[in-house]
Tab-separated table of C-alpha atoms in Angstrom:
chain	number	residue	atom	x	y	z
A	322	UNK	CA	106.037	60.763	83.879
A	323	UNK	CA	109.673	61.920	84.204
A	324	UNK	CA	108.522	65.554	84.333
A	325	UNK	CA	106.020	64.730	87.030
A	326	UNK	CA	108.682	62.993	89.177
A	327	UNK	CA	111.098	65.889	88.706
A	328	UNK	CA	108.312	68.262	89.681
A	329	UNK	CA	107.648	66.297	92.866
A	330	UNK	CA	111.376	66.189	93.690
A	331	UNK	CA	111.958	69.951	93.205
A	332	UNK	CA	108.709	70.877	95.010
A	333	UNK	CA	109.773	68.726	97.965
A	334	UNK	CA	113.257	70.397	97.956
A	335	UNK	CA	111.616	73.797	97.871
A	336	UNK	CA	109.363	72.842	100.751
A	337	UNK	CA	112.425	71.704	102.790
A	338	UNK	CA	114.272	74.954	102.045
A	339	UNK	CA	111.297	77.019	103.234
A	340	UNK	CA	110.974	74.963	106.401
A	341	UNK	CA	114.673	75.421	107.138
A	342	UNK	CA	114.448	79.174	106.667
A	343	UNK	CA	111.436	79.324	108.973
A	344	UNK	CA	113.319	77.375	111.614
A	345	UNK	CA	116.387	79.678	111.306
A	346	UNK	CA	114.158	82.668	111.755
A	347	UNK	CA	112.491	81.072	114.781
A	348	UNK	CA	115.929	80.554	116.308
A	349	UNK	CA	116.961	84.107	115.495
A	350	UNK	CA	113.790	85.635	116.937
A	351	UNK	CA	113.891	83.508	120.130
A	352	UNK	CA	117.573	84.208	120.713
A	353	UNK	CA	117.045	87.904	120.114
A	354	UNK	CA	114.033	88.105	122.329
A	355	UNK	CA	115.739	86.360	125.276
A	356	UNK	CA	118.887	88.428	124.894
A	357	UNK	CA	116.770	91.588	125.115
A	358	UNK	CA	115.010	90.160	128.153
A	359	UNK	CA	118.187	89.246	129.938
A	360	UNK	CA	119.705	92.659	129.154
A	361	UNK	CA	116.676	94.341	130.630
A	362	UNK	CA	117.041	92.264	133.830
A	363	UNK	CA	120.741	93.150	134.092
A	364	UNK	CA	120.021	96.849	133.513
A	365	UNK	CA	117.236	96.843	136.141
A	366	UNK	CA	119.645	95.217	138.591
A	367	UNK	CA	122.173	98.018	137.978
A	368	UNK	CA	119.484	100.669	138.444
A	369	UNK	CA	117.890	99.209	141.583
A	370	UNK	CA	120.965	97.898	143.426
A	371	UNK	CA	123.315	100.812	142.571
A	372	UNK	CA	126.518	98.787	142.920
A	373	UNK	CA	129.818	100.536	143.439
A	374	UNK	CA	133.514	99.671	142.890
A	375	UNK	CA	134.202	96.192	141.777
A	376	UNK	CA	130.553	95.104	141.886
A	377	UNK	CA	129.725	97.949	139.529
A	378	UNK	CA	132.539	96.950	137.224
A	379	UNK	CA	131.467	93.301	137.180
A	380	UNK	CA	127.802	94.238	136.614
A	381	UNK	CA	128.595	96.794	133.958
A	382	UNK	CA	130.963	94.434	132.064
A	383	UNK	CA	128.267	91.754	132.033
A	384	UNK	CA	125.681	94.289	130.894
A	385	UNK	CA	128.019	95.542	128.135
A	386	UNK	CA	128.651	91.993	126.989
A	387	UNK	CA	124.868	91.528	126.654
A	388	UNK	CA	124.543	94.734	124.634
A	389	UNK	CA	127.412	93.593	122.411
A	390	UNK	CA	125.685	90.253	121.769
A	391	UNK	CA	122.488	92.043	120.797
A	392	UNK	CA	124.454	94.403	118.536
A	393	UNK	CA	126.217	91.412	116.887
A	394	UNK	CA	122.821	89.697	116.312
A	395	UNK	CA	121.443	92.911	114.741
A	396	UNK	CA	124.402	93.221	112.424
A	397	UNK	CA	123.838	89.597	111.295
A	398	UNK	CA	120.137	90.067	110.521
A	399	UNK	CA	120.675	90.414	106.722
A	400	UNK	CA	122.026	86.887	106.727
A	401	UNK	CA	118.519	85.738	107.675
A	402	UNK	CA	116.404	88.140	105.742
A	403	UNK	CA	116.127	91.517	104.028
A	404	UNK	CA	116.393	93.970	106.946
A	405	UNK	CA	118.733	96.905	107.290
A	406	UNK	CA	121.124	94.924	109.420
A	407	UNK	CA	124.873	95.515	109.311
A	408	UNK	CA	124.250	99.209	109.847
A	409	UNK	CA	124.556	101.114	113.091
A	410	UNK	CA	121.810	100.536	115.615
A	411	UNK	CA	120.771	102.072	118.925
A	412	UNK	CA	121.967	99.144	120.985
A	413	UNK	CA	125.543	99.212	119.568
A	414	UNK	CA	125.550	103.045	119.910
A	415	UNK	CA	124.539	102.820	123.565
A	416	UNK	CA	127.254	100.220	124.309
A	417	UNK	CA	129.845	102.399	122.613
A	418	UNK	CA	128.773	105.495	124.604
A	419	UNK	CA	128.848	103.609	127.912
A	420	UNK	CA	132.203	101.999	127.236
A	421	UNK	CA	134.118	104.780	125.471
A	422	UNK	CA	132.184	107.978	126.155
A	423	UNK	CA	131.265	110.601	123.573
A	424	UNK	CA	130.504	114.270	123.059
A	425	UNK	CA	126.932	115.532	122.690
A	426	UNK	CA	125.760	119.160	122.446
A	427	UNK	CA	129.207	120.370	123.434
A	428	UNK	CA	129.267	118.222	126.587
A	429	UNK	CA	131.792	115.497	126.987
A	430	UNK	CA	130.247	112.294	128.318
A	431	UNK	CA	132.985	110.131	129.906
A	432	UNK	CA	132.987	106.356	129.917
A	433	UNK	CA	130.670	105.186	132.696
A	434	UNK	CA	133.172	103.117	134.586
A	435	UNK	CA	135.677	105.925	134.936
A	436	UNK	CA	134.883	106.806	138.574
A	437	UNK	CA	133.613	103.446	139.980
A	438	UNK	CA	130.039	104.616	140.567
A	439	UNK	CA	126.929	105.655	138.635
A	440	UNK	CA	126.205	109.376	138.836
A	441	UNK	CA	122.815	110.936	138.211
A	442	UNK	CA	123.508	111.590	134.533
A	443	UNK	CA	124.639	108.045	133.904
A	444	UNK	CA	121.578	106.727	135.696
A	445	UNK	CA	119.346	108.952	133.569
A	446	UNK	CA	121.055	107.541	130.402
A	447	UNK	CA	120.537	103.964	131.645
A	448	UNK	CA	116.955	104.572	132.586
A	449	UNK	CA	116.213	105.901	129.102
A	450	UNK	CA	118.029	102.843	127.629
A	451	UNK	CA	115.907	100.606	129.806
A	452	UNK	CA	112.727	102.308	128.551
A	453	UNK	CA	113.978	101.744	125.001
A	454	UNK	CA	114.670	98.044	125.546
A	455	UNK	CA	111.300	97.572	127.108
A	456	UNK	CA	109.738	99.315	124.086
A	457	UNK	CA	111.509	96.841	121.784
A	458	UNK	CA	110.341	93.965	123.829
A	459	UNK	CA	106.755	95.147	123.850
A	460	UNK	CA	106.836	95.697	120.083
A	461	UNK	CA	108.123	92.177	119.572
A	462	UNK	CA	105.184	90.898	121.584
A	463	UNK	CA	102.693	93.219	120.011
A	464	UNK	CA	101.796	94.277	123.610
A	465	UNK	CA	101.759	97.443	125.675
A	466	UNK	CA	103.404	95.851	128.731
A	467	UNK	CA	106.186	93.348	129.486
A	468	UNK	CA	105.395	89.770	128.901
A	469	UNK	CA	107.386	86.583	129.791
A	470	UNK	CA	106.332	84.737	126.637
A	471	UNK	CA	107.102	85.991	123.140
A	472	UNK	CA	104.651	85.662	120.307
A	473	UNK	CA	105.476	82.505	118.455
A	474	UNK	CA	103.822	83.530	115.169
A	475	UNK	CA	105.842	86.666	114.549
A	476	UNK	CA	106.681	86.780	110.905
A	477	UNK	CA	109.805	88.169	109.187
A	478	UNK	CA	107.981	91.237	107.921
A	479	UNK	CA	106.756	92.277	111.375
A	480	UNK	CA	110.174	91.501	112.940
A	481	UNK	CA	111.823	93.638	110.307
A	482	UNK	CA	109.316	96.461	110.990
A	483	UNK	CA	110.002	96.280	114.770
A	484	UNK	CA	113.761	96.469	114.124
A	485	UNK	CA	113.478	99.263	111.594
A	486	UNK	CA	111.133	101.409	113.712
A	487	UNK	CA	112.868	100.819	117.018
A	488	UNK	CA	116.439	99.635	116.733
A	489	UNK	CA	117.766	100.992	113.452
A	490	UNK	CA	116.128	104.373	113.929
A	491	UNK	CA	118.961	106.785	115.014
A	492	UNK	CA	116.566	108.989	116.948
A	493	UNK	CA	116.475	106.495	119.815
A	494	UNK	CA	120.137	106.577	120.733
A	495	UNK	CA	120.024	110.399	120.825
A	496	UNK	CA	117.285	110.000	123.495
A	497	UNK	CA	119.900	108.314	125.778
A	498	UNK	CA	122.294	111.194	125.244
A	499	UNK	CA	119.552	113.827	125.717
A	500	UNK	CA	118.587	112.151	129.054
A	501	UNK	CA	122.230	112.389	130.152
A	502	UNK	CA	122.557	116.068	129.193
A	503	UNK	CA	119.132	117.066	130.611
A	504	UNK	CA	119.939	115.447	133.991
A	505	UNK	CA	123.229	117.439	134.045
A	506	UNK	CA	121.352	120.684	133.348
A	507	UNK	CA	118.885	119.953	136.161
A	508	UNK	CA	121.555	119.356	138.760
A	509	UNK	CA	123.346	122.666	138.036
């Protein structure tokens, strides 16, 4: 009888632990999804309204803060489950390039806020980043087009696969740089 009661107790505790982990994952997924969605909205505002001066600075700082929040979430993923989190990701790389600049294929890419406006190369970079973020959002939904409602039954394995194939794959952040360089070559 004692063994039976202990078994019930431990099974119940195990059940509670599993439910708590599922709830934490649901929070992570929902927060991540909506951060991506808000970031897409901010980026589309930048691309369609083409602000300059202080309005550009305010919009870009807000956008960079959103990218930084997503990057932070991606680096915390291992806390929730077995993904490759904690390593570099395309979102963090993009934020770094925008904020600090970089060098790619022998071309210096200056920080985007340096001159108070978005030039054609910076717009090409941001458009490629927007396409990437939409791709991530579609993959989270299992859809081919943007949706306002995320899938509620996304499991950890599929979420991990979406992150691994899209966000932790270094090829994506090179696409942003390639778009920048290509636009510069086309305008020469």
